[in-house]
PDB file of C-alpha atoms in Angstrom:
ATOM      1  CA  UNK A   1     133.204 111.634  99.602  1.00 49.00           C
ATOM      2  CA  UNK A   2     132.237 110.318  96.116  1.00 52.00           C
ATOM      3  CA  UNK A   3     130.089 106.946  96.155  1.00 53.00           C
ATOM      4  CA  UNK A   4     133.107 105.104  94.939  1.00 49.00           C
ATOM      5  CA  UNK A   5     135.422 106.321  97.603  1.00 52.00           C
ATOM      6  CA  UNK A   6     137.024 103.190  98.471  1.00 49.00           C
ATOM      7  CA  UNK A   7     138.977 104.745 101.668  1.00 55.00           C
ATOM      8  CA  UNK A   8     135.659 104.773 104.022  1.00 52.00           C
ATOM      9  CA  UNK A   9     135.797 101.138 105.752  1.00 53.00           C
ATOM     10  CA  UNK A  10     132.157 100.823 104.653  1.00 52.00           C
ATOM     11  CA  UNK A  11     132.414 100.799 101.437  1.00 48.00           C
ATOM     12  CA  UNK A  12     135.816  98.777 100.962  1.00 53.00           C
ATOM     13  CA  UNK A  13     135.948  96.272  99.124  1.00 55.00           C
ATOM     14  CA  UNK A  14     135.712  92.825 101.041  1.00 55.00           C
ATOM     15  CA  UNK A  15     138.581  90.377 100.526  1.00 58.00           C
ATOM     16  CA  UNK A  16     137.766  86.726 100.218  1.00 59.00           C
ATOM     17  CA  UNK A  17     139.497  84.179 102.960  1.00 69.00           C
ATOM     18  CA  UNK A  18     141.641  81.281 100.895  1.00 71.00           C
ATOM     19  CA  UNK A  19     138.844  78.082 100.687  1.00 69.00           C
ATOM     20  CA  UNK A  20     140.157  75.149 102.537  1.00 68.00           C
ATOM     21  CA  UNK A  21     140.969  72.008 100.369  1.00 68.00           C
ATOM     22  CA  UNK A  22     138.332  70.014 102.685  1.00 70.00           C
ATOM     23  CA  UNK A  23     135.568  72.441 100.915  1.00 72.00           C
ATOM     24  CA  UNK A  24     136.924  71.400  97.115  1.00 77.00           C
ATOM     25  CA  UNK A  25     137.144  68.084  97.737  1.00 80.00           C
ATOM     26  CA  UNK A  26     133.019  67.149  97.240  1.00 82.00           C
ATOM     27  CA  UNK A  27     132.748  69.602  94.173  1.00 84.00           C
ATOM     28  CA  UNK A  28     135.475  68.064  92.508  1.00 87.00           C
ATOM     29  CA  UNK A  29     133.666  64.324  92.752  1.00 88.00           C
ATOM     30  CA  UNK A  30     130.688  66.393  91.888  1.00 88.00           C
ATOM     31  CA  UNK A  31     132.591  67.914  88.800  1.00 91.00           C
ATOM     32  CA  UNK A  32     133.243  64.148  87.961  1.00 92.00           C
ATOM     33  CA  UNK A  33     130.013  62.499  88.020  1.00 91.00           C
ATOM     34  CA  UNK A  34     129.157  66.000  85.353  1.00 92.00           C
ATOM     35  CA  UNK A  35     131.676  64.883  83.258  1.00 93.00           C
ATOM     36  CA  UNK A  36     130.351  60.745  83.347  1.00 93.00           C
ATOM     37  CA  UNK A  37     127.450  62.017  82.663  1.00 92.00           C
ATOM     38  CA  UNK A  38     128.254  64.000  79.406  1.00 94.00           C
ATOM     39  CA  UNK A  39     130.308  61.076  78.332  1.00 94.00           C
ATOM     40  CA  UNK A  40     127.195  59.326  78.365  1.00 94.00           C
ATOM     41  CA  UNK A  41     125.225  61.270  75.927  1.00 94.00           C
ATOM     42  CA  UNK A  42     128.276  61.447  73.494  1.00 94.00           C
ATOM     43  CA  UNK A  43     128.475  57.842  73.769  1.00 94.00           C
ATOM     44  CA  UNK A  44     124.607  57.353  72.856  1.00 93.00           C
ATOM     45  CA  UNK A  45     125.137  59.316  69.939  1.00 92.00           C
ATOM     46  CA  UNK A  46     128.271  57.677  68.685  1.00 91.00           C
ATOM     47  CA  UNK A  47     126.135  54.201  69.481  1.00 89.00           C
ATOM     48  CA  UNK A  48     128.188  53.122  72.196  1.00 92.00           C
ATOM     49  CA  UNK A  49     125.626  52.529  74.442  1.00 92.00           C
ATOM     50  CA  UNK A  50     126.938  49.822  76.823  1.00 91.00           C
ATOM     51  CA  UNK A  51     130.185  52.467  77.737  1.00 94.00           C
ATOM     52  CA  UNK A  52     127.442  54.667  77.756  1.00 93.00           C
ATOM     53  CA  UNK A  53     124.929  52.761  80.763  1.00 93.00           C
ATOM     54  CA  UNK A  54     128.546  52.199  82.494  1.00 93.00           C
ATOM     55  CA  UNK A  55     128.963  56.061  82.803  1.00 93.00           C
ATOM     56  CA  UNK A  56     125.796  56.660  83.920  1.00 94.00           C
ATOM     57  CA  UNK A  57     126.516  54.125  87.178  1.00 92.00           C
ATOM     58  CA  UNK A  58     129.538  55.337  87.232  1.00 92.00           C
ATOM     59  CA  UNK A  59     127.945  58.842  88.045  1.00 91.00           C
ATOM     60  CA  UNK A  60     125.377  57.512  90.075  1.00 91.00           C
ATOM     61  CA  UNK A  61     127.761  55.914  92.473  1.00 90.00           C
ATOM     62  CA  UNK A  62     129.910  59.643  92.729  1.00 89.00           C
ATOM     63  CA  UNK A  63     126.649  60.920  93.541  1.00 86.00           C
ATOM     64  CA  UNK A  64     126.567  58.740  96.204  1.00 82.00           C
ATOM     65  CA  UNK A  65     129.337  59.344  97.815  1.00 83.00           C
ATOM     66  CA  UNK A  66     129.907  63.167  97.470  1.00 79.00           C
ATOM     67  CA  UNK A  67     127.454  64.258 100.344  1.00 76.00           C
ATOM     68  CA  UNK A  68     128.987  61.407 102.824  1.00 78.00           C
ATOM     69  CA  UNK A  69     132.256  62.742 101.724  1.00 80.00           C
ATOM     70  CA  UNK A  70     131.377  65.763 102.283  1.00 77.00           C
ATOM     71  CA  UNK A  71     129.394  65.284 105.837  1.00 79.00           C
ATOM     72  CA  UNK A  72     132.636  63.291 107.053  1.00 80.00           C
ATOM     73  CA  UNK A  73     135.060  65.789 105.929  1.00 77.00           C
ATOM     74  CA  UNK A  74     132.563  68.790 106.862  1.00 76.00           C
ATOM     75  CA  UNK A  75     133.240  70.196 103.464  1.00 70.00           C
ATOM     76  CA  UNK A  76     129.332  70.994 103.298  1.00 74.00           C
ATOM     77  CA  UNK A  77     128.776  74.678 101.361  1.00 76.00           C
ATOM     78  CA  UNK A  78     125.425  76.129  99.873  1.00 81.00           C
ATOM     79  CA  UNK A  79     127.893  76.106  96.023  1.00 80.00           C
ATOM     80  CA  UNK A  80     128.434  72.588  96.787  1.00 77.00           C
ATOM     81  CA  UNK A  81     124.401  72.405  96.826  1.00 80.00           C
ATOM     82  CA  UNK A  82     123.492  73.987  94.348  1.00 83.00           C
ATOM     83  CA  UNK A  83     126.268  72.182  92.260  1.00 85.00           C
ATOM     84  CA  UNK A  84     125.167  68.955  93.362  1.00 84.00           C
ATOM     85  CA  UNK A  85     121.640  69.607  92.341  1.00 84.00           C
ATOM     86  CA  UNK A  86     122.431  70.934  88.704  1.00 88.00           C
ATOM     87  CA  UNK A  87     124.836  67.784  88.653  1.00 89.00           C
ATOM     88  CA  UNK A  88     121.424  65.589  89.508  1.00 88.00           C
ATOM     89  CA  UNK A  89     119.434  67.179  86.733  1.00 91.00           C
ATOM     90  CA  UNK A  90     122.312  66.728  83.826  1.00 91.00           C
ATOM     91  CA  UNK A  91     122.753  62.977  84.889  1.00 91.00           C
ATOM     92  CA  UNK A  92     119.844  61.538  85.950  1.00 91.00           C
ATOM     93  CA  UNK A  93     117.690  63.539  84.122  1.00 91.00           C
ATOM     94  CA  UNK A  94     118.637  64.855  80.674  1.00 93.00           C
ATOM     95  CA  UNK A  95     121.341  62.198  79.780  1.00 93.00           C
ATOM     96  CA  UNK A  96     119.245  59.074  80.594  1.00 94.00           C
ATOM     97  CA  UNK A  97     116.159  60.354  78.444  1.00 93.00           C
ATOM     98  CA  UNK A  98     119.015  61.118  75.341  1.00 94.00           C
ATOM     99  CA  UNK A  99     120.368  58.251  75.554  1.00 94.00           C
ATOM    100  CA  UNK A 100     116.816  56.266  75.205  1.00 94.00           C
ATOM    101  CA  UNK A 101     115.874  58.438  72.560  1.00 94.00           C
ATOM    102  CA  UNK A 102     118.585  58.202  70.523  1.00 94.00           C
ATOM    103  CA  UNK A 103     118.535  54.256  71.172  1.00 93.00           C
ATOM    104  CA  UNK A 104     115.479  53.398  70.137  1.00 91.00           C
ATOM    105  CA  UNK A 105     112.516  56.579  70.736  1.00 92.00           C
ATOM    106  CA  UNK A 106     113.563  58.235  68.143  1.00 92.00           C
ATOM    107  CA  UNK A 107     112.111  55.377  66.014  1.00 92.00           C
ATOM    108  CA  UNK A 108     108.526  57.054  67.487  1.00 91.00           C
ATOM    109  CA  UNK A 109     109.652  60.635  65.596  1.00 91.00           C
ATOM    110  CA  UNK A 110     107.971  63.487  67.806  1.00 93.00           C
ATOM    111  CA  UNK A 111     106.133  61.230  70.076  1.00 93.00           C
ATOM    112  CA  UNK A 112     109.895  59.669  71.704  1.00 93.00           C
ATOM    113  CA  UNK A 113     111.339  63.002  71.805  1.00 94.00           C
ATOM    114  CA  UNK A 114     108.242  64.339  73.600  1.00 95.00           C
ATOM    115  CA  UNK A 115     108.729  60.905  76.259  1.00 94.00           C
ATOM    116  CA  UNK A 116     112.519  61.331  76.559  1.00 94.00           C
ATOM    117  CA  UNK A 117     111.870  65.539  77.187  1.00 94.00           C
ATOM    118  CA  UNK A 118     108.940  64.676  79.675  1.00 95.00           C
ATOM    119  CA  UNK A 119     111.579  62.389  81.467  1.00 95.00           C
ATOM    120  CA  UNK A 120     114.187  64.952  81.942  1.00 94.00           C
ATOM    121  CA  UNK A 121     111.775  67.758  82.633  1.00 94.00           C
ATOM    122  CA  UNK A 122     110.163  65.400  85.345  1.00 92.00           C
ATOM    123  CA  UNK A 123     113.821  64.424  86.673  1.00 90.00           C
ATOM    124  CA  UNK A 124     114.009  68.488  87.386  1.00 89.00           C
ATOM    125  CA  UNK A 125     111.160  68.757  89.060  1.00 90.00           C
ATOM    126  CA  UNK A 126     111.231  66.374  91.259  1.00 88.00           C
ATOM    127  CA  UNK A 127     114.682  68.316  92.288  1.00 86.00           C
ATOM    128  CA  UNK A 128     113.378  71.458  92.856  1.00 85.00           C
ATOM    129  CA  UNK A 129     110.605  70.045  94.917  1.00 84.00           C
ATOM    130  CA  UNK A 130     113.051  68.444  96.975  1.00 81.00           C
ATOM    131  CA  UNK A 131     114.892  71.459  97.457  1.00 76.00           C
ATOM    132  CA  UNK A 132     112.059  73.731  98.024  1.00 77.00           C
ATOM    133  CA  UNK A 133     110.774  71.541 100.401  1.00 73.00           C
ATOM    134  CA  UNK A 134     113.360  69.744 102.138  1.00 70.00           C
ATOM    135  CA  UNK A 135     113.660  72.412 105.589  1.00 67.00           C
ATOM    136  CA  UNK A 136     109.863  72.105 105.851  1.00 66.00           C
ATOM    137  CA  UNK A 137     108.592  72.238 109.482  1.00 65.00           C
ATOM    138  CA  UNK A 138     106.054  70.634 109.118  1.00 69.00           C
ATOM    139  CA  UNK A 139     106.641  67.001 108.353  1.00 71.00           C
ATOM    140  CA  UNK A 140     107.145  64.722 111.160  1.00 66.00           C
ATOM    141  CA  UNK A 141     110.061  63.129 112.291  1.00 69.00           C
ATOM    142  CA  UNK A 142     109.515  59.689 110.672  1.00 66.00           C
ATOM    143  CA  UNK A 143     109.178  61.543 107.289  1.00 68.00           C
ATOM    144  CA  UNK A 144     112.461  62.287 106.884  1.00 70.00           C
ATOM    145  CA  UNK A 145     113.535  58.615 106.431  1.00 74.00           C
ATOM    146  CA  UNK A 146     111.180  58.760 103.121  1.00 76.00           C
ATOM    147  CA  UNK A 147     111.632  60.762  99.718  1.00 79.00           C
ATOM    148  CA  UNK A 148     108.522  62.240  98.004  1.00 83.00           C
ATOM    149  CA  UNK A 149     108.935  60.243  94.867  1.00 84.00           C
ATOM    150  CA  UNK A 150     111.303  58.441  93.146  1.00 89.00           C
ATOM    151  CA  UNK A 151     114.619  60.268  93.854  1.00 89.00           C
ATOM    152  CA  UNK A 152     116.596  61.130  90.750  1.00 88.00           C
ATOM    153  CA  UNK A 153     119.714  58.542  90.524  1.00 89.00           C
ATOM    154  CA  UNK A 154     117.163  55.657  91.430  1.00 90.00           C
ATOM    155  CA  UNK A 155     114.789  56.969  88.258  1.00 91.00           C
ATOM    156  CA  UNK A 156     117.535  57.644  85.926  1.00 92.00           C
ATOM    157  CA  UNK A 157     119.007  53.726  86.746  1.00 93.00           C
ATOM    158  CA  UNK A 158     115.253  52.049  86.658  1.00 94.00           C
ATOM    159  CA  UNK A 159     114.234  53.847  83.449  1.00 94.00           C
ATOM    160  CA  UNK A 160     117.204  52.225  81.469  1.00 94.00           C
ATOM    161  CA  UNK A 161     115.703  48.587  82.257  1.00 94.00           C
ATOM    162  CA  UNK A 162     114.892  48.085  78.235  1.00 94.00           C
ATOM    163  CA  UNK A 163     118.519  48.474  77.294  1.00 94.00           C
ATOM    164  CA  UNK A 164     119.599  46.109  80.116  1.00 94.00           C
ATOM    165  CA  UNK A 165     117.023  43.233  78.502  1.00 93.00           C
ATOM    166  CA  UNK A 166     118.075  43.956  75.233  1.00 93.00           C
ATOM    167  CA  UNK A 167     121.570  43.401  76.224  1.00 93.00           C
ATOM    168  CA  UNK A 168     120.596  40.418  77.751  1.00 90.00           C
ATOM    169  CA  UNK A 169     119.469  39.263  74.721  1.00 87.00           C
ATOM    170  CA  UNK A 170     115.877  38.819  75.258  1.00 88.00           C
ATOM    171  CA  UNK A 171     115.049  41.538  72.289  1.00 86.00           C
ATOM    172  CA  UNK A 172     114.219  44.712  72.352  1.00 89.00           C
ATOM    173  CA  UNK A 173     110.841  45.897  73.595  1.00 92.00           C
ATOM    174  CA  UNK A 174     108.021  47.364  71.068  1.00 93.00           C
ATOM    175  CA  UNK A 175     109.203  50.972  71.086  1.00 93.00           C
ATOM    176  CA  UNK A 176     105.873  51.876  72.026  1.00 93.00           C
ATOM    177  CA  UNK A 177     106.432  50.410  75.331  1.00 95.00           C
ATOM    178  CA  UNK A 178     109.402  51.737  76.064  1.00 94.00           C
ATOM    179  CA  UNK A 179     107.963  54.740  75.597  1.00 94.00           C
ATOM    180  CA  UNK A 180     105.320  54.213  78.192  1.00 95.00           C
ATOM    181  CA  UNK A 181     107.435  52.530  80.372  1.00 95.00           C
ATOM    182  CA  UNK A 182     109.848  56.025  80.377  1.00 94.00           C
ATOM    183  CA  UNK A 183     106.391  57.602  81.066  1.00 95.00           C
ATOM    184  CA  UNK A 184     105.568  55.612  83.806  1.00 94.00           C
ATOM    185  CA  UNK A 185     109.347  56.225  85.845  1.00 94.00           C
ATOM    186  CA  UNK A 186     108.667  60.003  84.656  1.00 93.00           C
ATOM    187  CA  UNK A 187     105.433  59.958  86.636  1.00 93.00           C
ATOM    188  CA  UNK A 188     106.881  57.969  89.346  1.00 92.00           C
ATOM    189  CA  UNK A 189     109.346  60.278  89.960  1.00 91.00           C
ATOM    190  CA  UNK A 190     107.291  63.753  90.484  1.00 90.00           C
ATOM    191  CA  UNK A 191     104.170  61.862  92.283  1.00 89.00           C
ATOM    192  CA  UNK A 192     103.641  61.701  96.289  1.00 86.00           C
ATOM    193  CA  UNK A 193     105.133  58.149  96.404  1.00 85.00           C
ATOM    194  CA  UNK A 194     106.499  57.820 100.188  1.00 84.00           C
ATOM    195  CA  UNK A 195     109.990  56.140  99.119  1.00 82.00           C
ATOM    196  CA  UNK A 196     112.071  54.582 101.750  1.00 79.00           C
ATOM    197  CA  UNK A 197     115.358  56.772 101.385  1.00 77.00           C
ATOM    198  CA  UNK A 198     117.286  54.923 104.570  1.00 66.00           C
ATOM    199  CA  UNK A 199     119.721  58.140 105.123  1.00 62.00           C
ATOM    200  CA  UNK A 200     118.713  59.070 108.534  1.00 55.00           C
ATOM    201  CA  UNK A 201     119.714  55.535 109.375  1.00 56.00           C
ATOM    202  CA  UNK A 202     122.419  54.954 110.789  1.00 59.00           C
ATOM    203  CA  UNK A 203     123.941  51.310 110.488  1.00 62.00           C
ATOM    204  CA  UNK A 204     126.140  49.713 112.601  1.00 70.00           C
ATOM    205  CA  UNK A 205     127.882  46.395 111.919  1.00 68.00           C
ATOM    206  CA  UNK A 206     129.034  44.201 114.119  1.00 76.00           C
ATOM    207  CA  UNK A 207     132.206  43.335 114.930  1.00 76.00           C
ATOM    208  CA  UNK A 208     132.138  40.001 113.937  1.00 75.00           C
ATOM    209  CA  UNK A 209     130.376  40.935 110.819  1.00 75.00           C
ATOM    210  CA  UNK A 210     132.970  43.681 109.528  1.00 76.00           C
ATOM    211  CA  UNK A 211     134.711  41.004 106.895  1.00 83.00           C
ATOM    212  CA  UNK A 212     131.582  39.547 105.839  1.00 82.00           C
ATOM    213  CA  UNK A 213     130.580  43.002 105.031  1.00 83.00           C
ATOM    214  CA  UNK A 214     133.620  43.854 103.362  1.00 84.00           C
ATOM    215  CA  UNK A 215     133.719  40.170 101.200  1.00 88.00           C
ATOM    216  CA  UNK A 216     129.875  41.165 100.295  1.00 88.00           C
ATOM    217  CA  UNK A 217     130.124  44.244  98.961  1.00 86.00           C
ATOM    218  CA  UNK A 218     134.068  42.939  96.812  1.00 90.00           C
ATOM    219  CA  UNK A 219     131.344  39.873  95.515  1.00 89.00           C
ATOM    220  CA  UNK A 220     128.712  42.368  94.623  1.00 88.00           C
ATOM    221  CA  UNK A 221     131.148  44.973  92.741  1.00 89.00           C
ATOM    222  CA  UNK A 222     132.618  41.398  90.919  1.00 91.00           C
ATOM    223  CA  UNK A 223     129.247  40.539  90.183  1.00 90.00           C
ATOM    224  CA  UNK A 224     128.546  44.165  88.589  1.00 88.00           C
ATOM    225  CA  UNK A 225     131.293  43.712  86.635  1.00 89.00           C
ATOM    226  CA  UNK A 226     131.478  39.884  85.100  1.00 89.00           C
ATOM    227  CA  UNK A 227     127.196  40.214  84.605  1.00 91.00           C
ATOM    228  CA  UNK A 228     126.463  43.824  84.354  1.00 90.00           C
ATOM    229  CA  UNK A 229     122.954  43.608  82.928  1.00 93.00           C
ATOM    230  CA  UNK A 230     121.822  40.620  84.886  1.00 93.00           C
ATOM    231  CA  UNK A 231     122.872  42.361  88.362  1.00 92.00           C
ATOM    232  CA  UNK A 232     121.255  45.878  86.859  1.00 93.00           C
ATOM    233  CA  UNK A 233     118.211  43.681  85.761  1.00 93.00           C
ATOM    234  CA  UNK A 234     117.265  42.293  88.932  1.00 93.00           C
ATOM    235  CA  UNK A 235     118.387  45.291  90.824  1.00 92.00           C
ATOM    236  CA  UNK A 236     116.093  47.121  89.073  1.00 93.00           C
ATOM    237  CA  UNK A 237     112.970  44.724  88.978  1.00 93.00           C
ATOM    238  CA  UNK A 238     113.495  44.361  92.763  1.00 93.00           C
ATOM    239  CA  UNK A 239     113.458  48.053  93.504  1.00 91.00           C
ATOM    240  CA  UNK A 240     110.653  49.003  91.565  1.00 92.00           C
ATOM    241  CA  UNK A 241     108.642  45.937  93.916  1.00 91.00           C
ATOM    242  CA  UNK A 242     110.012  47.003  96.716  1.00 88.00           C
ATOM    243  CA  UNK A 243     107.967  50.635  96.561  1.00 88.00           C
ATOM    244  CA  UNK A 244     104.497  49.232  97.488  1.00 87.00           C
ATOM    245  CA  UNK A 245     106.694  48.374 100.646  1.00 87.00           C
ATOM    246  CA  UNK A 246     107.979  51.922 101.583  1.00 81.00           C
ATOM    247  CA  UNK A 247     104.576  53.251 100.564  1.00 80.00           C
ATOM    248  CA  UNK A 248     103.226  50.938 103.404  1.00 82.00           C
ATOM    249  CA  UNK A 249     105.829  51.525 105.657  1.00 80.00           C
ATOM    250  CA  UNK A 250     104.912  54.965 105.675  1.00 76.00           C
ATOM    251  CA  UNK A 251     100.940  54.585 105.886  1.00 82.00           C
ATOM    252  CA  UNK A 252     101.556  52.617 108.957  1.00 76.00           C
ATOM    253  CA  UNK A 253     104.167  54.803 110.625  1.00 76.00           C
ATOM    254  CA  UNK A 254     101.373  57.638 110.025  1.00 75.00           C
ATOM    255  CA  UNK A 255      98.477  55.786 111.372  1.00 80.00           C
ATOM    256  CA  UNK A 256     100.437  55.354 114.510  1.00 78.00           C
ATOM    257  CA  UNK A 257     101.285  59.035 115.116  1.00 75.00           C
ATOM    258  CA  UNK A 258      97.779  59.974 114.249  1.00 77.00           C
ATOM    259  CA  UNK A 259      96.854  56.983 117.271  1.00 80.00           C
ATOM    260  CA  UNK A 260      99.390  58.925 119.503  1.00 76.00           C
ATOM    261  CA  UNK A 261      97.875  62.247 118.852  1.00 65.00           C
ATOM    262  CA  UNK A 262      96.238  63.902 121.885  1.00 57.00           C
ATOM    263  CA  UNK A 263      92.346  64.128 121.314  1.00 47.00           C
ATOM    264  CA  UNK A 264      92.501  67.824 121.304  1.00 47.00           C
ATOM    265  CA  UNK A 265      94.707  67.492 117.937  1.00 51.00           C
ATOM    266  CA  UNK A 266      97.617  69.743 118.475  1.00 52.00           C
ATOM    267  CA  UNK A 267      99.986  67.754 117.000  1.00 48.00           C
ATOM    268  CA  UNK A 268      99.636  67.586 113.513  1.00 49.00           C
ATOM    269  CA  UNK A 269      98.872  65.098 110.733  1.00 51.00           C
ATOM    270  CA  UNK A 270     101.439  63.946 107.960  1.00 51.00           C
ATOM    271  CA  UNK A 271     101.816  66.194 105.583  1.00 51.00           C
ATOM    272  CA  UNK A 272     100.574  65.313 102.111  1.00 52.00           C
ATOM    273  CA  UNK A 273     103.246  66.238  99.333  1.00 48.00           C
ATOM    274  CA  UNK A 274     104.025  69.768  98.253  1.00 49.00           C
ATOM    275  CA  UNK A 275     101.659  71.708  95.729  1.00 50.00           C
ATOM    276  CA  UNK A 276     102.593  73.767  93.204  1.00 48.00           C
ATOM    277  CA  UNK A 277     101.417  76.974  95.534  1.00 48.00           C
ATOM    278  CA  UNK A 278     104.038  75.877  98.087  1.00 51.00           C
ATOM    279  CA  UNK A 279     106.654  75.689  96.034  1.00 47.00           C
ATOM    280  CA  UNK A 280     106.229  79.231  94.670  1.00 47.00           C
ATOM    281  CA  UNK A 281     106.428  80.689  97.946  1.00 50.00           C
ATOM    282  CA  UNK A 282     110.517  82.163  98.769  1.00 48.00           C
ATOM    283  CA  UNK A 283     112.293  79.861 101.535  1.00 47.00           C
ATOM    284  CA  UNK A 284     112.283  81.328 104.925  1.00 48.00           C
ATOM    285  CA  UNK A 285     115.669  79.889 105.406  1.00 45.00           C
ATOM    286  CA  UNK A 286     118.674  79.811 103.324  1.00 46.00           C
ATOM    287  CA  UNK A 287     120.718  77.139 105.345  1.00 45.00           C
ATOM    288  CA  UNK A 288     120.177  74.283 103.411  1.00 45.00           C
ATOM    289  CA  UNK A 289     122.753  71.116 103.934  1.00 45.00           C
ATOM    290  CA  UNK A 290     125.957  70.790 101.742  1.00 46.00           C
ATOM    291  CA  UNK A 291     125.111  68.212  99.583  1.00 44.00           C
ATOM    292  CA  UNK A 292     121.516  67.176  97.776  1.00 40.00           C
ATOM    293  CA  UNK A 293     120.292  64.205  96.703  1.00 41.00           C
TER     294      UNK A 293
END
């Protein structure tokens, strides 16, 4: 038998089962909020930059909905994953930083390129620590209603607060500023911030509440859309006050299962974020969950 010999049931070659439509489904909105997201950075550099903030909501609100689309529909894969997190990294991370540099950074020369590139390079780290880390055993149960760091969508739509003032025609800020302020979300993003993520959650609504809920999220989607930068303004202020909060949250939630602990210690403390060593090491287990955020 040659090593090629096809006939031996061993070594035949394995045919693929047709992929249900259910598993396309998420990649496809995932393929979308790609494309919004490269229509953003074309739009930056043609100076379009309104149609170009639009695209990159537009692809955060996709991004939103592809997991729960894809939980509901149980269209989960580990290609949906790993498309979902390259999809993270091109939209929140690389297209938000061109599109400030090519706004106003590049008015800085080497020193707004080298903001805008820390930005994006931050935007995939902070992925790949979430990936590396999120089957860790380790963390307790309370942890997993919190994100290490600012998570990507939430960074790239915070660090775009000086175009929203300057569209609100309070002027532009000093470009030095800008540039720190990119630094800061940058920073934000990849440190051990406890963020309040709310996905573990899960929300009921009364029944008596169902058209209220339905009339307040029609008023907020009119409001995006008459005062875009005013509802993307305060959005954004109020988020970025709103982290001392989750920070808190956290503290206090650990403080109480350190209380609970036995005196012998066996259960453990919080974990502190991943290092660098950690995230070197190979995953023990491949099975991550369908979709990433």
């Amino acid at each position: 038998m040659t090593p090629y010999d096809f006939k031996d049931p061993d070594t035949r070659r394995r045919r693929f089962r047709p992929i249900p439509v259910r598993m396309l489904v998420p990649n496809v909105i995932t393929l979308l909020a790609i494309c919004a997201g490269l229509t953003s950075i074309r739009l930056s550099i043609e100076g379009h930059m309104s149609l170009a903030v639009y695209a990159i909501v537009f692809a955060a609100a996709l991004d939103g909905i592809d997991g729960r689309i894809a939980r509901m529909i149980k269209g989960q894969s580990k290609f949906g994953a790993e498309l979902d997190s390259l999809a993270d990294f091109v939209n929140f991370g690389v297209a938000p930083g061109l599109m400030l540099y090519f706004w106003q950074l590049h008015e800085l020369g080497n020193a707004g390129w080298i903001a805008a590139m820390v930005f994006a390079i931050s935007g995939g780290l902070r992925l790949a620590r979430f990936n590396a880390t999120m089957d860790d055993p380790n963390k307790p149960a309370f942890a997993a209603n919190f994100f290490t760091g600012v998570p990507a969508p939430a960074g790239a739509i915070t660090v775009l607060l000086p175009i929203y003032v300057a569209f609100l025609g309070l002027g532009r800020w000093p470009v030095a500023m800008t540039a720190a302020y990119t630094l800061l979300i940058a920073f934000l993003m990849v440190s051990r911030l406890p963020v309040f993520s709310g996905k573990t959650k899960r929300m009921r609504v009364p029944p008596e509440l169902v058209l209220p809920a339905f009339v307040a999220v029609v008023v907020f989607i009119a409001l995006l859309i008459a005062y875009p930068w005013h509802v993307l303004s305060i959005g954004t202020v109020l988020y970025l006050l709103c982290l001392p909060l989750g920070y808190k949250s956290y503290r206090d939630q650990a403080r109480a299962l350190e209380t609970a602990a036995p005196a012998d210690g066996e259960i453990s403390s919080p974990p502190s974020a991943p290092t660098m060593a950690n995230l070197s090491e190979p995953p023990q287990d491949d099975d991550r969950p369908g979709r990433l955020h």
